[in-house]
Amino acid sequence: MAPRERRDTIRHALWSSFSRVDIDHHTAQEDIGARMGLGAVGPMKVCSAQGTPVTLRRTARLAREDHEPAVFLGLQVAGTNLVEQGGRQCVVEAGSLVVFESTAPYTLRFEQSFGYLSLRIPREALAIPERTLRRATAVTLGPDNPTTGLAFAYFSHLAASEELHTGPYAESLIGPSVELLRAVVTSQVDTSDLGPAEPQVPLDLRITHYIRAHLADPGLSAPRIAAAHGISVRHLYNVLSRSGISLGDWMRSRRLAECRKDLAGPRGPAPTHRRTGPRSV
């Protein structure tokens, strides 16, 4: 496309499909070049990019406006990347990984032409304590960590294969992908003070269990359910939609089922008493 259209096209692609960031190109307008691939594997978003030198900045304002907290896993394919977040800075070279999060400001600086792959995973899907995540952000995860090499090969192949992005393949890969990222993060930091890890229940099951436990509460609502799980109302509807659940219909059907169960119980409905004899006046 024409050089004058490239800045706006790149910005629009990132903002609408992956992450909202300010973009500063280090080259003249006519020298800007980029090739991007955007896709998804279940709730994970994938962005592969090759381009000329650029800096991506997530400002404090943009971080505050992010209503769906997420964790980014960056794979440096070619070139280098200077990553800053939380007062920490690291240089990520080809073959290495880096983790950072969406709800705090960050900077990615590519001083040379680069190849980069990034995955965006909902933070609640990882179920990693916030203090653990913060200790792993903006830290180079190099090939000396065995889980890094495994993750680099796995996620590179996952991002490149269109066949794995759709249908039953995508659904079956969500769990293993999340667990591998958890392994990368927790193997990088000392988690001995965090206690033993507990099995993580999928978010959709936690939500439906919560609804069942509060069905009798007339104040149960989408905002309340979302707040109880630390997610936005929109994300709540998206999670349930992926499981084929319409929130309003699901709650009504469960409440009616509970009513039928009560009426069909051993005691049946409460008896209606008829007054006999003379009435008081």
PDB file of N, CA, C and O in Angstrom, residues 201-255:
ATOM      1  N   VAL A 201      -9.874 -24.933  38.115  1.00  0.00           N
ATOM      2  CA  VAL A 201     -11.155 -25.255  37.501  1.00  0.00           C
ATOM      3  C   VAL A 201     -11.402 -24.277  36.363  1.00  0.00           C
ATOM      4  O   VAL A 201     -11.220 -23.071  36.531  1.00  0.00           O
ATOM      5  N   PRO A 202     -11.795 -24.754  35.178  1.00  0.00           N
ATOM      6  CA  PRO A 202     -12.068 -23.846  34.061  1.00  0.00           C
ATOM      7  C   PRO A 202     -13.042 -22.745  34.459  1.00  0.00           C
ATOM      8  O   PRO A 202     -13.963 -22.962  35.253  1.00  0.00           O
ATOM      9  N   LEU A 203     -12.866 -21.572  33.867  1.00  0.00           N
ATOM     10  CA  LEU A 203     -13.657 -20.406  34.244  1.00  0.00           C
ATOM     11  C   LEU A 203     -15.145 -20.636  34.033  1.00  0.00           C
ATOM     12  O   LEU A 203     -15.965 -20.245  34.874  1.00  0.00           O
ATOM     13  N   ASP A 204     -15.534 -21.265  32.916  1.00  0.00           N
ATOM     14  CA  ASP A 204     -16.961 -21.451  32.670  1.00  0.00           C
ATOM     15  C   ASP A 204     -17.609 -22.329  33.739  1.00  0.00           C
ATOM     16  O   ASP A 204     -18.749 -22.089  34.148  1.00  0.00           O
ATOM     17  N   LEU A 205     -16.862 -23.325  34.235  1.00  0.00           N
ATOM     18  CA  LEU A 205     -17.409 -24.182  35.289  1.00  0.00           C
ATOM     19  C   LEU A 205     -17.511 -23.432  36.611  1.00  0.00           C
ATOM     20  O   LEU A 205     -18.461 -23.623  37.372  1.00  0.00           O
ATOM     21  N   ARG A 206     -16.519 -22.566  36.892  1.00  0.00           N
ATOM     22  CA  ARG A 206     -16.594 -21.772  38.119  1.00  0.00           C
ATOM     23  C   ARG A 206     -17.790 -20.825  38.085  1.00  0.00           C
ATOM     24  O   ARG A 206     -18.465 -20.612  39.096  1.00  0.00           O
ATOM     25  N   ILE A 207     -18.061 -20.272  36.908  1.00  0.00           N
ATOM     26  CA  ILE A 207     -19.181 -19.345  36.779  1.00  0.00           C
ATOM     27  C   ILE A 207     -20.504 -20.060  36.986  1.00  0.00           C
ATOM     28  O   ILE A 207     -21.373 -19.602  37.750  1.00  0.00           O
ATOM     29  N   THR A 208     -20.697 -21.185  36.306  1.00  0.00           N
ATOM     30  CA  THR A 208     -21.969 -21.903  36.449  1.00  0.00           C
ATOM     31  C   THR A 208     -22.153 -22.443  37.863  1.00  0.00           C
ATOM     32  O   THR A 208     -23.277 -22.475  38.384  1.00  0.00           O
ATOM     33  N   HIS A 209     -21.070 -22.857  38.508  1.00  0.00           N
ATOM     34  CA  HIS A 209     -21.171 -23.313  39.900  1.00  0.00           C
ATOM     35  C   HIS A 209     -21.602 -22.141  40.795  1.00  0.00           C
ATOM     36  O   HIS A 209     -22.452 -22.310  41.690  1.00  0.00           O
ATOM     37  N   TYR A 210     -21.033 -20.970  40.554  1.00  0.00           N
ATOM     38  CA  TYR A 210     -21.393 -19.789  41.342  1.00  0.00           C
ATOM     39  C   TYR A 210     -22.869 -19.447  41.155  1.00  0.00           C
ATOM     40  O   TYR A 210     -23.583 -19.142  42.128  1.00  0.00           O
ATOM     41  N   ILE A 211     -23.345 -19.500  39.915  1.00  0.00           N
ATOM     42  CA  ILE A 211     -24.751 -19.181  39.645  1.00  0.00           C
ATOM     43  C   ILE A 211     -25.668 -20.156  40.364  1.00  0.00           C
ATOM     44  O   ILE A 211     -26.666 -19.757  40.997  1.00  0.00           O
ATOM     45  N   ARG A 212     -25.357 -21.456  40.281  1.00  0.00           N
ATOM     46  CA  ARG A 212     -26.190 -22.460  40.953  1.00  0.00           C
ATOM     47  C   ARG A 212     -26.257 -22.203  42.459  1.00  0.00           C
ATOM     48  O   ARG A 212     -27.300 -22.363  43.086  1.00  0.00           O
ATOM     49  N   ALA A 213     -25.106 -21.802  43.034  1.00  0.00           N
ATOM     50  CA  ALA A 213     -25.065 -21.573  44.479  1.00  0.00           C
ATOM     51  C   ALA A 213     -25.842 -20.346  44.902  1.00  0.00           C
ATOM     52  O   ALA A 213     -26.198 -20.213  46.079  1.00  0.00           O
ATOM     53  N   HIS A 214     -26.123 -19.431  43.955  1.00  0.00           N
ATOM     54  CA  HIS A 214     -26.813 -18.184  44.292  1.00  0.00           C
ATOM     55  C   HIS A 214     -28.136 -18.025  43.547  1.00  0.00           C
ATOM     56  O   HIS A 214     -28.657 -16.907  43.461  1.00  0.00           O
ATOM     57  N   LEU A 215     -28.697 -19.122  43.046  1.00  0.00           N
ATOM     58  CA  LEU A 215     -29.933 -19.025  42.264  1.00  0.00           C
ATOM     59  C   LEU A 215     -31.076 -18.403  43.054  1.00  0.00           C
ATOM     60  O   LEU A 215     -31.918 -17.698  42.492  1.00  0.00           O
ATOM     61  N   ALA A 216     -31.117 -18.667  44.346  1.00  0.00           N
ATOM     62  CA  ALA A 216     -32.234 -18.167  45.153  1.00  0.00           C
ATOM     63  C   ALA A 216     -32.116 -16.687  45.470  1.00  0.00           C
ATOM     64  O   ALA A 216     -33.065 -16.090  46.003  1.00  0.00           O
ATOM     65  N   ASP A 217     -31.002 -16.076  45.139  1.00  0.00           N
ATOM     66  CA  ASP A 217     -30.777 -14.659  45.437  1.00  0.00           C
ATOM     67  C   ASP A 217     -31.401 -13.808  44.339  1.00  0.00           C
ATOM     68  O   ASP A 217     -30.960 -13.844  43.187  1.00  0.00           O
ATOM     69  N   PRO A 218     -32.432 -13.006  44.645  1.00  0.00           N
ATOM     70  CA  PRO A 218     -33.068 -12.174  43.608  1.00  0.00           C
ATOM     71  C   PRO A 218     -32.142 -11.091  43.062  1.00  0.00           C
ATOM     72  O   PRO A 218     -32.392 -10.528  42.000  1.00  0.00           O
ATOM     73  N   GLY A 219     -31.042 -10.809  43.761  1.00  0.00           N
ATOM     74  CA  GLY A 219     -30.114  -9.781  43.300  1.00  0.00           C
ATOM     75  C   GLY A 219     -29.027 -10.314  42.381  1.00  0.00           C
ATOM     76  O   GLY A 219     -28.146  -9.558  41.959  1.00  0.00           O
ATOM     77  N   LEU A 220     -29.088 -11.598  42.034  1.00  0.00           N
ATOM     78  CA  LEU A 220     -28.077 -12.171  41.159  1.00  0.00           C
ATOM     79  C   LEU A 220     -28.193 -11.545  39.768  1.00  0.00           C
ATOM     80  O   LEU A 220     -29.269 -11.534  39.168  1.00  0.00           O
ATOM     81  N   SER A 221     -27.091 -11.040  39.249  1.00  0.00           N
ATOM     82  CA  SER A 221     -27.104 -10.336  37.962  1.00  0.00           C
ATOM     83  C   SER A 221     -25.773 -10.533  37.253  1.00  0.00           C
ATOM     84  O   SER A 221     -24.786 -10.985  37.854  1.00  0.00           O
ATOM     85  N   ALA A 222     -25.743 -10.178  35.975  1.00  0.00           N
ATOM     86  CA  ALA A 222     -24.503 -10.311  35.204  1.00  0.00           C
ATOM     87  C   ALA A 222     -23.366  -9.491  35.814  1.00  0.00           C
ATOM     88  O   ALA A 222     -22.244 -10.007  35.962  1.00  0.00           O
ATOM     89  N   PRO A 223     -23.584  -8.208  36.180  1.00  0.00           N
ATOM     90  CA  PRO A 223     -22.483  -7.447  36.783  1.00  0.00           C
ATOM     91  C   PRO A 223     -21.958  -8.084  38.070  1.00  0.00           C
ATOM     92  O   PRO A 223     -20.753  -8.096  38.318  1.00  0.00           O
ATOM     93  N   ARG A 224     -22.862  -8.629  38.874  1.00  0.00           N
ATOM     94  CA  ARG A 224     -22.425  -9.249  40.129  1.00  0.00           C
ATOM     95  C   ARG A 224     -21.619 -10.520  39.859  1.00  0.00           C
ATOM     96  O   ARG A 224     -20.601 -10.768  40.499  1.00  0.00           O
ATOM     97  N   ILE A 225     -22.072 -11.324  38.910  1.00  0.00           N
ATOM     98  CA  ILE A 225     -21.354 -12.562  38.569  1.00  0.00           C
ATOM     99  C   ILE A 225     -19.970 -12.232  38.020  1.00  0.00           C
ATOM    100  O   ILE A 225     -18.973 -12.854  38.373  1.00  0.00           O
ATOM    101  N   ALA A 226     -19.914 -11.228  37.130  1.00  0.00           N
ATOM    102  CA  ALA A 226     -18.636 -10.836  36.542  1.00  0.00           C
ATOM    103  C   ALA A 226     -17.676 -10.330  37.614  1.00  0.00           C
ATOM    104  O   ALA A 226     -16.494 -10.696  37.632  1.00  0.00           O
ATOM    105  N   ALA A 227     -18.180  -9.488  38.537  1.00  0.00           N
ATOM    106  CA  ALA A 227     -17.333  -8.939  39.596  1.00  0.00           C
ATOM    107  C   ALA A 227     -16.793 -10.035  40.498  1.00  0.00           C
ATOM    108  O   ALA A 227     -15.640  -9.977  40.947  1.00  0.00           O
ATOM    109  N   ALA A 228     -17.602 -11.056  40.759  1.00  0.00           N
ATOM    110  CA  ALA A 228     -17.172 -12.162  41.625  1.00  0.00           C
ATOM    111  C   ALA A 228     -16.028 -12.950  41.018  1.00  0.00           C
ATOM    112  O   ALA A 228     -15.286 -13.644  41.729  1.00  0.00           O
ATOM    113  N   HIS A 229     -15.857 -12.851  39.695  1.00  0.00           N
ATOM    114  CA  HIS A 229     -14.803 -13.615  39.030  1.00  0.00           C
ATOM    115  C   HIS A 229     -13.709 -12.716  38.449  1.00  0.00           C
ATOM    116  O   HIS A 229     -12.841 -13.188  37.709  1.00  0.00           O
ATOM    117  N   GLY A 230     -13.777 -11.418  38.749  1.00  0.00           N
ATOM    118  CA  GLY A 230     -12.726 -10.507  38.316  1.00  0.00           C
ATOM    119  C   GLY A 230     -12.652 -10.295  36.820  1.00  0.00           C
ATOM    120  O   GLY A 230     -11.569 -10.081  36.267  1.00  0.00           O
ATOM    121  N   ILE A 231     -13.807 -10.330  36.134  1.00  0.00           N
ATOM    122  CA  ILE A 231     -13.830 -10.140  34.688  1.00  0.00           C
ATOM    123  C   ILE A 231     -14.893  -9.108  34.336  1.00  0.00           C
ATOM    124  O   ILE A 231     -15.714  -8.727  35.174  1.00  0.00           O
ATOM    125  N   SER A 232     -14.890  -8.654  33.107  1.00  0.00           N
ATOM    126  CA  SER A 232     -15.897  -7.702  32.647  1.00  0.00           C
ATOM    127  C   SER A 232     -17.178  -8.446  32.288  1.00  0.00           C
ATOM    128  O   SER A 232     -17.171  -9.668  32.052  1.00  0.00           O
ATOM    129  N   VAL A 233     -18.284  -7.703  32.228  1.00  0.00           N
ATOM    130  CA  VAL A 233     -19.561  -8.310  31.842  1.00  0.00           C
ATOM    131  C   VAL A 233     -19.477  -8.855  30.422  1.00  0.00           C
ATOM    132  O   VAL A 233     -19.985  -9.941  30.126  1.00  0.00           O
ATOM    133  N   ARG A 234     -18.809  -8.120  29.546  1.00  0.00           N
ATOM    134  CA  ARG A 234     -18.681  -8.587  28.163  1.00  0.00           C
ATOM    135  C   ARG A 234     -17.930  -9.906  28.095  1.00  0.00           C
ATOM    136  O   ARG A 234     -18.313 -10.820  27.375  1.00  0.00           O
ATOM    137  N   HIS A 235     -16.838  -9.993  28.905  1.00  0.00           N
ATOM    138  CA  HIS A 235     -16.070 -11.243  28.897  1.00  0.00           C
ATOM    139  C   HIS A 235     -16.883 -12.382  29.495  1.00  0.00           C
ATOM    140  O   HIS A 235     -16.775 -13.533  29.054  1.00  0.00           O
ATOM    141  N   LEU A 236     -17.717 -12.070  30.492  1.00  0.00           N
ATOM    142  CA  LEU A 236     -18.599 -13.083  31.073  1.00  0.00           C
ATOM    143  C   LEU A 236     -19.497 -13.685  29.994  1.00  0.00           C
ATOM    144  O   LEU A 236     -19.613 -14.916  29.865  1.00  0.00           O
ATOM    145  N   TYR A 237     -20.131 -12.829  29.205  1.00  0.00           N
ATOM    146  CA  TYR A 237     -21.008 -13.317  28.140  1.00  0.00           C
ATOM    147  C   TYR A 237     -20.222 -14.106  27.089  1.00  0.00           C
ATOM    148  O   TYR A 237     -20.709 -15.109  26.564  1.00  0.00           O
ATOM    149  N   ASN A 238     -18.996 -13.666  26.798  1.00  0.00           N
ATOM    150  CA  ASN A 238     -18.179 -14.390  25.816  1.00  0.00           C
ATOM    151  C   ASN A 238     -17.820 -15.783  26.296  1.00  0.00           C
ATOM    152  O   ASN A 238     -17.876 -16.755  25.535  1.00  0.00           O
ATOM    153  N   VAL A 239     -17.460 -15.891  27.580  1.00  0.00           N
ATOM    154  CA  VAL A 239     -17.095 -17.197  28.150  1.00  0.00           C
ATOM    155  C   VAL A 239     -18.283 -18.146  28.099  1.00  0.00           C
ATOM    156  O   VAL A 239     -18.158 -19.307  27.683  1.00  0.00           O
ATOM    157  N   LEU A 240     -19.449 -17.668  28.501  1.00  0.00           N
ATOM    158  CA  LEU A 240     -20.638 -18.522  28.503  1.00  0.00           C
ATOM    159  C   LEU A 240     -21.068 -18.865  27.084  1.00  0.00           C
ATOM    160  O   LEU A 240     -21.520 -19.983  26.817  1.00  0.00           O
ATOM    161  N   SER A 241     -20.913 -17.908  26.169  1.00  0.00           N
ATOM    162  CA  SER A 241     -21.294 -18.162  24.777  1.00  0.00           C
ATOM    163  C   SER A 241     -20.472 -19.286  24.179  1.00  0.00           C
ATOM    164  O   SER A 241     -20.997 -20.121  23.422  1.00  0.00           O
ATOM    165  N   ARG A 242     -19.172 -19.332  24.516  1.00  0.00           N
ATOM    166  CA  ARG A 242     -18.324 -20.408  23.990  1.00  0.00           C
ATOM    167  C   ARG A 242     -18.774 -21.773  24.489  1.00  0.00           C
ATOM    168  O   ARG A 242     -18.490 -22.790  23.869  1.00  0.00           O
ATOM    169  N   SER A 243     -19.488 -21.791  25.631  1.00  0.00           N
ATOM    170  CA  SER A 243     -20.016 -23.048  26.164  1.00  0.00           C
ATOM    171  C   SER A 243     -21.467 -23.269  25.750  1.00  0.00           C
ATOM    172  O   SER A 243     -22.122 -24.187  26.245  1.00  0.00           O
ATOM    173  N   GLY A 244     -21.972 -22.409  24.863  1.00  0.00           N
ATOM    174  CA  GLY A 244     -23.343 -22.563  24.382  1.00  0.00           C
ATOM    175  C   GLY A 244     -24.389 -22.146  25.394  1.00  0.00           C
ATOM    176  O   GLY A 244     -25.521 -22.638  25.369  1.00  0.00           O
ATOM    177  N   ILE A 245     -24.037 -21.229  26.301  1.00  0.00           N
ATOM    178  CA  ILE A 245     -24.951 -20.820  27.370  1.00  0.00           C
ATOM    179  C   ILE A 245     -25.391 -19.374  27.165  1.00  0.00           C
ATOM    180  O   ILE A 245     -24.556 -18.478  26.986  1.00  0.00           O
ATOM    181  N   SER A 246     -26.704 -19.157  27.191  1.00  0.00           N
ATOM    182  CA  SER A 246     -27.276 -17.816  27.236  1.00  0.00           C
ATOM    183  C   SER A 246     -27.611 -17.538  28.704  1.00  0.00           C
ATOM    184  O   SER A 246     -28.410 -18.262  29.310  1.00  0.00           O
ATOM    185  N   LEU A 247     -26.988 -16.538  29.304  1.00  0.00           N
ATOM    186  CA  LEU A 247     -27.074 -16.337  30.747  1.00  0.00           C
ATOM    187  C   LEU A 247     -28.509 -16.253  31.254  1.00  0.00           C
ATOM    188  O   LEU A 247     -28.906 -16.972  32.175  1.00  0.00           O
ATOM    189  N   GLY A 248     -29.320 -15.356  30.654  1.00  0.00           N
ATOM    190  CA  GLY A 248     -30.694 -15.188  31.123  1.00  0.00           C
ATOM    191  C   GLY A 248     -31.504 -16.470  31.003  1.00  0.00           C
ATOM    192  O   GLY A 248     -32.198 -16.879  31.950  1.00  0.00           O
ATOM    193  N   ASP A 249     -31.446 -17.119  29.843  1.00  0.00           N
ATOM    194  CA  ASP A 249     -32.199 -18.365  29.642  1.00  0.00           C
ATOM    195  C   ASP A 249     -31.713 -19.455  30.587  1.00  0.00           C
ATOM    196  O   ASP A 249     -32.513 -20.232  31.123  1.00  0.00           O
ATOM    197  N   TRP A 250     -30.406 -19.532  30.792  1.00  0.00           N
ATOM    198  CA  TRP A 250     -29.838 -20.583  31.644  1.00  0.00           C
ATOM    199  C   TRP A 250     -30.296 -20.408  33.091  1.00  0.00           C
ATOM    200  O   TRP A 250     -30.670 -21.375  33.760  1.00  0.00           O
ATOM    201  N   MET A 251     -30.289 -19.157  33.582  1.00  0.00           N
ATOM    202  CA  MET A 251     -30.725 -18.903  34.958  1.00  0.00           C
ATOM    203  C   MET A 251     -32.208 -19.202  35.124  1.00  0.00           C
ATOM    204  O   MET A 251     -32.628 -19.815  36.125  1.00  0.00           O
ATOM    205  N   ARG A 252     -33.021 -18.804  34.145  1.00  0.00           N
ATOM    206  CA  ARG A 252     -34.464 -19.077  34.244  1.00  0.00           C
ATOM    207  C   ARG A 252     -34.747 -20.574  34.252  1.00  0.00           C
ATOM    208  O   ARG A 252     -35.563 -21.063  35.040  1.00  0.00           O
ATOM    209  N   SER A 253     -34.077 -21.310  33.371  1.00  0.00           N
ATOM    210  CA  SER A 253     -34.330 -22.752  33.302  1.00  0.00           C
ATOM    211  C   SER A 253     -33.903 -23.443  34.589  1.00  0.00           C
ATOM    212  O   SER A 253     -34.575 -24.359  35.064  1.00  0.00           O
ATOM    213  N   ARG A 254     -32.797 -23.004  35.191  1.00  0.00           N
ATOM    214  CA  ARG A 254     -32.355 -23.626  36.439  1.00  0.00           C
ATOM    215  C   ARG A 254     -33.291 -23.281  37.595  1.00  0.00           C
ATOM    216  O   ARG A 254     -33.568 -24.112  38.452  1.00  0.00           O
ATOM    217  N   ARG A 255     -33.794 -22.059  37.615  1.00  0.00           N
ATOM    218  CA  ARG A 255     -34.734 -21.682  38.680  1.00  0.00           C
ATOM    219  C   ARG A 255     -36.042 -22.442  38.548  1.00  0.00           C
ATOM    220  O   ARG A 255     -36.619 -22.895  39.544  1.00  0.00           O
TER     221      ARG A 255
END
